[in-house]
């Protein structure tokens, strides 16, 4: 919001929580209450704003993420990426000429062969939890000439808060020795890329990540140490070693 406002754009930002309106307005945007899963609510918000561009950034990721139950934790976000997007597109189509920019994801979900480095042309991992909803985003946005921004894992102020609790509780293990690599992107860089997609009316799929993917065996123990937590425990690929008490560590 601050970047768009600073560049002279009129920004209408939505939230489901009344207490967030003041924070939005303090950054120069107009705050609107909207339920992304309610077609009527979305339709009213879009019709009132009459936007030239819609930027879909709706998620519902818990601050204290329970990594042992990802299907449950990401269920609402999955609906926002599918049903919520459909509501936005229907509202945009009713106005005509609205450019679409939609959030997607690009970390740990590339196809598991042909090397670590993936491009936008590489297929998504069919076994990844997010893949069906991400494919839906592609299927809906790309035919309309819109931009799909596949952000890596966000870091920066407030962006990694969901990792703190699980790491401190040792509920985020080093699966398979931590051989997997994570593609990261700073929140400022993600915001700048989004502004470019808006202003250039970009179309296509774009991986929004930095140039230094990090092995989990490196960043996870480091983050644990910075949090004053014990080192993460190991877990072989495909393991189900957690107990009812809620810990992955024996």
PDB file of N, CA, C and O in Angstrom, residues 120-186:
ATOM      1  N   UNK A 120       9.769 -20.608 -14.305  1.00  0.00           N
ATOM      2  CA  UNK A 120       8.317 -20.537 -14.392  1.00  0.00           C
ATOM      3  C   UNK A 120       7.743 -21.608 -15.319  1.00  0.00           C
ATOM      4  O   UNK A 120       6.559 -21.945 -15.227  1.00  0.00           O
ATOM      5  N   UNK A 121       8.577 -22.155 -16.192  1.00  0.00           N
ATOM      6  CA  UNK A 121       8.100 -23.171 -17.135  1.00  0.00           C
ATOM      7  C   UNK A 121       8.069 -24.572 -16.539  1.00  0.00           C
ATOM      8  O   UNK A 121       7.462 -25.482 -17.101  1.00  0.00           O
ATOM      9  N   UNK A 122       8.740 -24.767 -15.386  1.00  0.00           N
ATOM     10  CA  UNK A 122       8.764 -26.094 -14.770  1.00  0.00           C
ATOM     11  C   UNK A 122       7.424 -26.398 -14.107  1.00  0.00           C
ATOM     12  O   UNK A 122       6.798 -25.507 -13.514  1.00  0.00           O
ATOM     13  N   UNK A 123       6.969 -27.646 -14.175  1.00  0.00           N
ATOM     14  CA  UNK A 123       5.679 -27.999 -13.553  1.00  0.00           C
ATOM     15  C   UNK A 123       5.760 -27.960 -12.035  1.00  0.00           C
ATOM     16  O   UNK A 123       6.834 -28.082 -11.442  1.00  0.00           O
ATOM     17  N   UNK A 124       4.593 -27.807 -11.415  1.00  0.00           N
ATOM     18  CA  UNK A 124       4.504 -27.844  -9.963  1.00  0.00           C
ATOM     19  C   UNK A 124       4.487 -29.290  -9.479  1.00  0.00           C
ATOM     20  O   UNK A 124       4.108 -30.207 -10.208  1.00  0.00           O
ATOM     21  N   UNK A 125       4.892 -29.482  -8.232  1.00  0.00           N
ATOM     22  CA  UNK A 125       4.880 -30.804  -7.621  1.00  0.00           C
ATOM     23  C   UNK A 125       3.438 -31.262  -7.449  1.00  0.00           C
ATOM     24  O   UNK A 125       2.671 -30.643  -6.703  1.00  0.00           O
ATOM     25  N   UNK A 126       3.011 -32.334  -8.104  1.00  0.00           N
ATOM     26  CA  UNK A 126       1.613 -32.756  -7.999  1.00  0.00           C
ATOM     27  C   UNK A 126       1.226 -33.209  -6.601  1.00  0.00           C
ATOM     28  O   UNK A 126       0.024 -33.272  -6.285  1.00  0.00           O
ATOM     29  N   UNK A 127       2.212 -33.528  -5.744  1.00  0.00           N
ATOM     30  CA  UNK A 127       1.907 -34.003  -4.400  1.00  0.00           C
ATOM     31  C   UNK A 127       1.880 -32.886  -3.361  1.00  0.00           C
ATOM     32  O   UNK A 127       1.560 -33.132  -2.196  1.00  0.00           O
ATOM     33  N   UNK A 128       2.225 -31.669  -3.760  1.00  0.00           N
ATOM     34  CA  UNK A 128       2.262 -30.571  -2.792  1.00  0.00           C
ATOM     35  C   UNK A 128       0.848 -30.135  -2.428  1.00  0.00           C
ATOM     36  O   UNK A 128      -0.039 -30.069  -3.279  1.00  0.00           O
ATOM     37  N   UNK A 129       0.653 -29.820  -1.155  1.00  0.00           N
ATOM     38  CA  UNK A 129      -0.668 -29.452  -0.640  1.00  0.00           C
ATOM     39  C   UNK A 129      -1.271 -28.286  -1.413  1.00  0.00           C
ATOM     40  O   UNK A 129      -2.478 -28.250  -1.678  1.00  0.00           O
ATOM     41  N   UNK A 130      -0.453 -27.309  -1.809  1.00  0.00           N
ATOM     42  CA  UNK A 130      -0.970 -26.090  -2.421  1.00  0.00           C
ATOM     43  C   UNK A 130      -1.198 -26.197  -3.918  1.00  0.00           C
ATOM     44  O   UNK A 130      -1.852 -25.325  -4.501  1.00  0.00           O
ATOM     45  N   UNK A 131      -0.677 -27.245  -4.552  1.00  0.00           N
ATOM     46  CA  UNK A 131      -0.680 -27.302  -6.009  1.00  0.00           C
ATOM     47  C   UNK A 131      -2.071 -27.169  -6.640  1.00  0.00           C
ATOM     48  O   UNK A 131      -2.233 -26.406  -7.597  1.00  0.00           O
ATOM     49  N   UNK A 132      -3.111 -27.854  -6.169  1.00  0.00           N
ATOM     50  CA  UNK A 132      -4.420 -27.690  -6.813  1.00  0.00           C
ATOM     51  C   UNK A 132      -4.910 -26.240  -6.824  1.00  0.00           C
ATOM     52  O   UNK A 132      -5.428 -25.754  -7.836  1.00  0.00           O
ATOM     53  N   UNK A 133      -4.748 -25.538  -5.703  1.00  0.00           N
ATOM     54  CA  UNK A 133      -5.217 -24.152  -5.655  1.00  0.00           C
ATOM     55  C   UNK A 133      -4.335 -23.241  -6.512  1.00  0.00           C
ATOM     56  O   UNK A 133      -4.834 -22.292  -7.136  1.00  0.00           O
ATOM     57  N   UNK A 134      -3.032 -23.526  -6.581  1.00  0.00           N
ATOM     58  CA  UNK A 134      -2.142 -22.712  -7.409  1.00  0.00           C
ATOM     59  C   UNK A 134      -2.436 -22.921  -8.887  1.00  0.00           C
ATOM     60  O   UNK A 134      -2.361 -21.968  -9.686  1.00  0.00           O
ATOM     61  N   UNK A 135      -2.765 -24.137  -9.263  1.00  0.00           N
ATOM     62  CA  UNK A 135      -3.156 -24.387 -10.650  1.00  0.00           C
ATOM     63  C   UNK A 135      -4.448 -23.645 -10.992  1.00  0.00           C
ATOM     64  O   UNK A 135      -4.619 -23.157 -12.111  1.00  0.00           O
ATOM     65  N   UNK A 136      -5.338 -23.563 -10.018  1.00  0.00           N
ATOM     66  CA  UNK A 136      -6.582 -22.824 -10.247  1.00  0.00           C
ATOM     67  C   UNK A 136      -6.280 -21.352 -10.527  1.00  0.00           C
ATOM     68  O   UNK A 136      -6.897 -20.747 -11.421  1.00  0.00           O
ATOM     69  N   UNK A 137      -5.355 -20.785  -9.768  1.00  0.00           N
ATOM     70  CA  UNK A 137      -4.977 -19.392 -10.004  1.00  0.00           C
ATOM     71  C   UNK A 137      -4.474 -19.212 -11.433  1.00  0.00           C
ATOM     72  O   UNK A 137      -4.884 -18.284 -12.145  1.00  0.00           O
ATOM     73  N   UNK A 138      -3.576 -20.094 -11.866  1.00  0.00           N
ATOM     74  CA  UNK A 138      -3.065 -20.020 -13.247  1.00  0.00           C
ATOM     75  C   UNK A 138      -4.208 -20.110 -14.255  1.00  0.00           C
ATOM     76  O   UNK A 138      -4.277 -19.329 -15.211  1.00  0.00           O
ATOM     77  N   UNK A 139      -5.086 -21.076 -14.044  1.00  0.00           N
ATOM     78  CA  UNK A 139      -6.166 -21.341 -15.002  1.00  0.00           C
ATOM     79  C   UNK A 139      -7.129 -20.160 -15.127  1.00  0.00           C
ATOM     80  O   UNK A 139      -7.723 -19.936 -16.189  1.00  0.00           O
ATOM     81  N   UNK A 140      -7.295 -19.415 -14.040  1.00  0.00           N
ATOM     82  CA  UNK A 140      -8.253 -18.311 -14.043  1.00  0.00           C
ATOM     83  C   UNK A 140      -7.611 -16.997 -14.499  1.00  0.00           C
ATOM     84  O   UNK A 140      -8.197 -16.245 -15.282  1.00  0.00           O
ATOM     85  N   UNK A 141      -6.404 -16.727 -14.019  1.00  0.00           N
ATOM     86  CA  UNK A 141      -5.782 -15.415 -14.246  1.00  0.00           C
ATOM     87  C   UNK A 141      -5.097 -15.313 -15.606  1.00  0.00           C
ATOM     88  O   UNK A 141      -5.238 -14.299 -16.309  1.00  0.00           O
ATOM     89  N   UNK A 142      -4.363 -16.353 -15.991  1.00  0.00           N
ATOM     90  CA  UNK A 142      -3.563 -16.253 -17.202  1.00  0.00           C
ATOM     91  C   UNK A 142      -4.394 -16.066 -18.471  1.00  0.00           C
ATOM     92  O   UNK A 142      -4.021 -15.254 -19.334  1.00  0.00           O
ATOM     93  N   UNK A 143      -5.517 -16.763 -18.664  1.00  0.00           N
ATOM     94  CA  UNK A 143      -6.304 -16.526 -19.873  1.00  0.00           C
ATOM     95  C   UNK A 143      -6.841 -15.100 -19.981  1.00  0.00           C
ATOM     96  O   UNK A 143      -7.198 -14.655 -21.082  1.00  0.00           O
ATOM     97  N   UNK A 144      -6.897 -14.390 -18.853  1.00  0.00           N
ATOM     98  CA  UNK A 144      -7.376 -13.010 -18.864  1.00  0.00           C
ATOM     99  C   UNK A 144      -6.232 -12.015 -19.005  1.00  0.00           C
ATOM    100  O   UNK A 144      -6.430 -10.807 -18.831  1.00  0.00           O
ATOM    101  N   UNK A 145      -5.021 -12.507 -19.281  1.00  0.00           N
ATOM    102  CA  UNK A 145      -3.881 -11.626 -19.469  1.00  0.00           C
ATOM    103  C   UNK A 145      -3.288 -11.093 -18.192  1.00  0.00           C
ATOM    104  O   UNK A 145      -2.494 -10.140 -18.214  1.00  0.00           O
ATOM    105  N   UNK A 146      -3.631 -11.697 -17.052  1.00  0.00           N
ATOM    106  CA  UNK A 146      -3.150 -11.206 -15.773  1.00  0.00           C
ATOM    107  C   UNK A 146      -1.802 -11.776 -15.375  1.00  0.00           C
ATOM    108  O   UNK A 146      -1.203 -12.598 -16.086  1.00  0.00           O
ATOM    109  N   UNK A 147      -1.317 -11.331 -14.221  1.00  0.00           N
ATOM    110  CA  UNK A 147      -0.017 -11.755 -13.704  1.00  0.00           C
ATOM    111  C   UNK A 147      -0.203 -12.640 -12.482  1.00  0.00           C
ATOM    112  O   UNK A 147      -0.985 -12.317 -11.579  1.00  0.00           O
ATOM    113  N   UNK A 148       0.507 -13.759 -12.457  1.00  0.00           N
ATOM    114  CA  UNK A 148       0.540 -14.660 -11.304  1.00  0.00           C
ATOM    115  C   UNK A 148       1.921 -14.527 -10.672  1.00  0.00           C
ATOM    116  O   UNK A 148       2.931 -14.861 -11.300  1.00  0.00           O
ATOM    117  N   UNK A 149       1.976 -14.023  -9.450  1.00  0.00           N
ATOM    118  CA  UNK A 149       3.244 -13.786  -8.763  1.00  0.00           C
ATOM    119  C   UNK A 149       3.480 -14.892  -7.750  1.00  0.00           C
ATOM    120  O   UNK A 149       2.812 -14.956  -6.709  1.00  0.00           O
ATOM    121  N   UNK A 150       4.411 -15.773  -8.057  1.00  0.00           N
ATOM    122  CA  UNK A 150       4.734 -16.888  -7.163  1.00  0.00           C
ATOM    123  C   UNK A 150       5.821 -16.442  -6.195  1.00  0.00           C
ATOM    124  O   UNK A 150       7.008 -16.559  -6.467  1.00  0.00           O
ATOM    125  N   UNK A 151       5.395 -15.935  -5.043  1.00  0.00           N
ATOM    126  CA  UNK A 151       6.351 -15.474  -4.044  1.00  0.00           C
ATOM    127  C   UNK A 151       7.035 -16.666  -3.379  1.00  0.00           C
ATOM    128  O   UNK A 151       6.429 -17.708  -3.141  1.00  0.00           O
ATOM    129  N   UNK A 152       8.325 -16.480  -3.063  1.00  0.00           N
ATOM    130  CA  UNK A 152       9.001 -17.427  -2.187  1.00  0.00           C
ATOM    131  C   UNK A 152       8.555 -17.211  -0.753  1.00  0.00           C
ATOM    132  O   UNK A 152       7.627 -16.445  -0.479  1.00  0.00           O
ATOM    133  N   UNK A 153       9.217 -17.887   0.171  1.00  0.00           N
ATOM    134  CA  UNK A 153       8.901 -17.667   1.588  1.00  0.00           C
ATOM    135  C   UNK A 153       9.266 -16.235   1.939  1.00  0.00           C
ATOM    136  O   UNK A 153      10.390 -15.793   1.711  1.00  0.00           O
ATOM    137  N   UNK A 154       8.315 -15.508   2.505  1.00  0.00           N
ATOM    138  CA  UNK A 154       8.549 -14.116   2.866  1.00  0.00           C
ATOM    139  C   UNK A 154       9.368 -14.018   4.147  1.00  0.00           C
ATOM    140  O   UNK A 154       9.164 -14.775   5.090  1.00  0.00           O
ATOM    141  N   UNK A 155      10.313 -13.077   4.162  1.00  0.00           N
ATOM    142  CA  UNK A 155      10.993 -12.741   5.410  1.00  0.00           C
ATOM    143  C   UNK A 155      11.086 -11.223   5.501  1.00  0.00           C
ATOM    144  O   UNK A 155      10.895 -10.510   4.520  1.00  0.00           O
ATOM    145  N   UNK A 156      11.351 -10.744   6.701  1.00  0.00           N
ATOM    146  CA  UNK A 156      11.324  -9.315   6.956  1.00  0.00           C
ATOM    147  C   UNK A 156      10.376  -9.035   8.106  1.00  0.00           C
ATOM    148  O   UNK A 156       9.808  -9.961   8.702  1.00  0.00           O
ATOM    149  N   UNK A 157      10.174  -7.763   8.437  1.00  0.00           N
ATOM    150  CA  UNK A 157       9.358  -7.410   9.605  1.00  0.00           C
ATOM    151  C   UNK A 157       7.972  -8.050   9.582  1.00  0.00           C
ATOM    152  O   UNK A 157       7.180  -7.803   8.679  1.00  0.00           O
ATOM    153  N   UNK A 158       7.711  -8.905  10.562  1.00  0.00           N
ATOM    154  CA  UNK A 158       6.398  -9.514  10.709  1.00  0.00           C
ATOM    155  C   UNK A 158       6.106 -10.668   9.777  1.00  0.00           C
ATOM    156  O   UNK A 158       5.080 -11.337   9.933  1.00  0.00           O
ATOM    157  N   UNK A 159       6.993 -10.953   8.831  1.00  0.00           N
ATOM    158  CA  UNK A 159       6.661 -11.920   7.786  1.00  0.00           C
ATOM    159  C   UNK A 159       6.871 -13.365   8.207  1.00  0.00           C
ATOM    160  O   UNK A 159       6.280 -14.262   7.609  1.00  0.00           O
ATOM    161  N   UNK A 160       7.720 -13.606   9.185  1.00  0.00           N
ATOM    162  CA  UNK A 160       8.038 -14.981   9.576  1.00  0.00           C
ATOM    163  C   UNK A 160       7.507 -15.333  10.953  1.00  0.00           C
ATOM    164  O   UNK A 160       7.956 -16.296  11.568  1.00  0.00           O
ATOM    165  N   UNK A 161       6.526 -14.559  11.436  1.00  0.00           N
ATOM    166  CA  UNK A 161       6.031 -14.769  12.797  1.00  0.00           C
ATOM    167  C   UNK A 161       5.461 -16.169  12.988  1.00  0.00           C
ATOM    168  O   UNK A 161       5.547 -16.749  14.074  1.00  0.00           O
ATOM    169  N   UNK A 162       4.858 -16.743  11.924  1.00  0.00           N
ATOM    170  CA  UNK A 162       4.258 -18.060  12.046  1.00  0.00           C
ATOM    171  C   UNK A 162       5.252 -19.176  12.301  1.00  0.00           C
ATOM    172  O   UNK A 162       4.861 -20.274  12.721  1.00  0.00           O
ATOM    173  N   UNK A 163       6.536 -18.934  12.039  1.00  0.00           N
ATOM    174  CA  UNK A 163       7.554 -19.961  12.269  1.00  0.00           C
ATOM    175  C   UNK A 163       8.054 -19.976  13.702  1.00  0.00           C
ATOM    176  O   UNK A 163       8.609 -20.985  14.149  1.00  0.00           O
ATOM    177  N   UNK A 164       7.876 -18.868  14.414  1.00  0.00           N
ATOM    178  CA  UNK A 164       8.511 -18.728  15.724  1.00  0.00           C
ATOM    179  C   UNK A 164       8.015 -19.785  16.706  1.00  0.00           C
ATOM    180  O   UNK A 164       8.819 -20.489  17.334  1.00  0.00           O
ATOM    181  N   UNK A 165       6.693 -19.910  16.845  1.00  0.00           N
ATOM    182  CA  UNK A 165       6.151 -20.865  17.811  1.00  0.00           C
ATOM    183  C   UNK A 165       6.567 -22.304  17.547  1.00  0.00           C
ATOM    184  O   UNK A 165       7.095 -22.979  18.446  1.00  0.00           O
ATOM    185  N   UNK A 166       6.363 -22.818  16.317  1.00  0.00           N
ATOM    186  CA  UNK A 166       6.759 -24.203  16.045  1.00  0.00           C
ATOM    187  C   UNK A 166       8.245 -24.465  16.246  1.00  0.00           C
ATOM    188  O   UNK A 166       8.625 -25.544  16.725  1.00  0.00           O
ATOM    189  N   UNK A 167       9.099 -23.504  15.896  1.00  0.00           N
ATOM    190  CA  UNK A 167      10.536 -23.722  16.058  1.00  0.00           C
ATOM    191  C   UNK A 167      10.902 -23.751  17.532  1.00  0.00           C
ATOM    192  O   UNK A 167      11.706 -24.587  17.979  1.00  0.00           O
ATOM    193  N   UNK A 168      10.304 -22.870  18.323  1.00  0.00           N
ATOM    194  CA  UNK A 168      10.594 -22.869  19.756  1.00  0.00           C
ATOM    195  C   UNK A 168      10.102 -24.138  20.432  1.00  0.00           C
ATOM    196  O   UNK A 168      10.692 -24.607  21.406  1.00  0.00           O
ATOM    197  N   UNK A 169       9.032 -24.722  19.908  1.00  0.00           N
ATOM    198  CA  UNK A 169       8.498 -25.963  20.473  1.00  0.00           C
ATOM    199  C   UNK A 169       9.127 -27.204  19.847  1.00  0.00           C
ATOM    200  O   UNK A 169       8.710 -28.320  20.157  1.00  0.00           O
ATOM    201  N   UNK A 170      10.086 -27.014  18.962  1.00  0.00           N
ATOM    202  CA  UNK A 170      10.746 -28.107  18.237  1.00  0.00           C
ATOM    203  C   UNK A 170       9.732 -28.935  17.439  1.00  0.00           C
ATOM    204  O   UNK A 170       9.813 -30.158  17.368  1.00  0.00           O
ATOM    205  N   UNK A 171       8.797 -28.243  16.821  1.00  0.00           N
ATOM    206  CA  UNK A 171       7.785 -28.888  15.987  1.00  0.00           C
ATOM    207  C   UNK A 171       8.063 -28.681  14.504  1.00  0.00           C
ATOM    208  O   UNK A 171       7.207 -28.953  13.672  1.00  0.00           O
ATOM    209  N   UNK A 172       9.254 -28.192  14.178  1.00  0.00           N
ATOM    210  CA  UNK A 172       9.645 -27.985  12.783  1.00  0.00           C
ATOM    211  C   UNK A 172      10.929 -28.770  12.566  1.00  0.00           C
ATOM    212  O   UNK A 172      12.020 -28.277  12.785  1.00  0.00           O
ATOM    213  N   UNK A 173      10.847 -30.033  12.132  1.00  0.00           N
ATOM    214  CA  UNK A 173      12.019 -30.899  12.106  1.00  0.00           C
ATOM    215  C   UNK A 173      12.863 -30.721  10.856  1.00  0.00           C
ATOM    216  O   UNK A 173      12.434 -30.145   9.855  1.00  0.00           O
ATOM    217  N   UNK A 174      14.069 -31.243  10.926  1.00  0.00           N
ATOM    218  CA  UNK A 174      14.943 -31.348   9.753  1.00  0.00           C
ATOM    219  C   UNK A 174      14.601 -32.650   9.033  1.00  0.00           C
ATOM    220  O   UNK A 174      15.163 -33.699   9.302  1.00  0.00           O
ATOM    221  N   UNK A 175      13.663 -32.592   8.123  1.00  0.00           N
ATOM    222  CA  UNK A 175      13.236 -33.787   7.394  1.00  0.00           C
ATOM    223  C   UNK A 175      14.334 -34.194   6.409  1.00  0.00           C
ATOM    224  O   UNK A 175      14.839 -33.378   5.640  1.00  0.00           O
ATOM    225  N   UNK A 176      14.714 -35.480   6.454  1.00  0.00           N
ATOM    226  CA  UNK A 176      15.734 -35.972   5.532  1.00  0.00           C
ATOM    227  C   UNK A 176      17.056 -35.259   5.652  1.00  0.00           C
ATOM    228  O   UNK A 176      17.781 -35.087   4.665  1.00  0.00           O
ATOM    229  N   UNK A 177      17.377 -34.802   6.863  1.00  0.00           N
ATOM    230  CA  UNK A 177      18.640 -34.110   7.073  1.00  0.00           C
ATOM    231  C   UNK A 177      18.630 -32.662   6.626  1.00  0.00           C
ATOM    232  O   UNK A 177      19.660 -32.001   6.631  1.00  0.00           O
ATOM    233  N   UNK A 178      17.478 -32.149   6.238  1.00  0.00           N
ATOM    234  CA  UNK A 178      17.397 -30.748   5.816  1.00  0.00           C
ATOM    235  C   UNK A 178      17.972 -30.489   4.450  1.00  0.00           C
ATOM    236  O   UNK A 178      18.455 -29.393   4.160  1.00  0.00           O
ATOM    237  N   UNK A 179      17.919 -31.491   3.572  1.00  0.00           N
ATOM    238  CA  UNK A 179      18.514 -31.336   2.238  1.00  0.00           C
ATOM    239  C   UNK A 179      17.710 -30.410   1.336  1.00  0.00           C
ATOM    240  O   UNK A 179      18.247 -29.870   0.365  1.00  0.00           O
ATOM    241  N   UNK A 180      16.424 -30.226   1.637  1.00  0.00           N
ATOM    242  CA  UNK A 180      15.599 -29.354   0.792  1.00  0.00           C
ATOM    243  C   UNK A 180      16.104 -27.916   0.849  1.00  0.00           C
ATOM    244  O   UNK A 180      16.719 -27.493   1.832  1.00  0.00           O
ATOM    245  N   UNK A 181      15.844 -27.165  -0.221  1.00  0.00           N
ATOM    246  CA  UNK A 181      16.215 -25.762  -0.280  1.00  0.00           C
ATOM    247  C   UNK A 181      14.954 -24.892  -0.273  1.00  0.00           C
ATOM    248  O   UNK A 181      13.931 -25.261  -0.846  1.00  0.00           O
ATOM    249  N   UNK A 182      15.065 -23.745   0.372  1.00  0.00           N
ATOM    250  CA  UNK A 182      13.950 -22.804   0.453  1.00  0.00           C
ATOM    251  C   UNK A 182      14.280 -21.562  -0.353  1.00  0.00           C
ATOM    252  O   UNK A 182      15.359 -20.987  -0.195  1.00  0.00           O
ATOM    253  N   UNK A 183      13.367 -21.147  -1.201  1.00  0.00           N
ATOM    254  CA  UNK A 183      13.505 -19.882  -1.916  1.00  0.00           C
ATOM    255  C   UNK A 183      12.809 -18.803  -1.106  1.00  0.00           C
ATOM    256  O   UNK A 183      11.619 -18.897  -0.815  1.00  0.00           O
ATOM    257  N   UNK A 184      13.558 -17.772  -0.758  1.00  0.00           N
ATOM    258  CA  UNK A 184      13.053 -16.695   0.081  1.00  0.00           C
ATOM    259  C   UNK A 184      12.877 -15.419  -0.731  1.00  0.00           C
ATOM    260  O   UNK A 184      13.464 -15.260  -1.801  1.00  0.00           O
ATOM    261  N   UNK A 185      12.104 -14.487  -0.200  1.00  0.00           N
ATOM    262  CA  UNK A 185      12.029 -13.141  -0.770  1.00  0.00           C
ATOM    263  C   UNK A 185      11.673 -12.187   0.361  1.00  0.00           C
ATOM    264  O   UNK A 185      10.789 -12.458   1.178  1.00  0.00           O
ATOM    265  N   UNK A 186      12.391 -11.062   0.420  1.00  0.00           N
ATOM    266  CA  UNK A 186      12.097 -10.062   1.442  1.00  0.00           C
ATOM    267  C   UNK A 186      10.781  -9.381   1.120  1.00  0.00           C
ATOM    268  O   UNK A 186      10.438  -9.167  -0.047  1.00  0.00           O
TER     269      UNK A 186
END
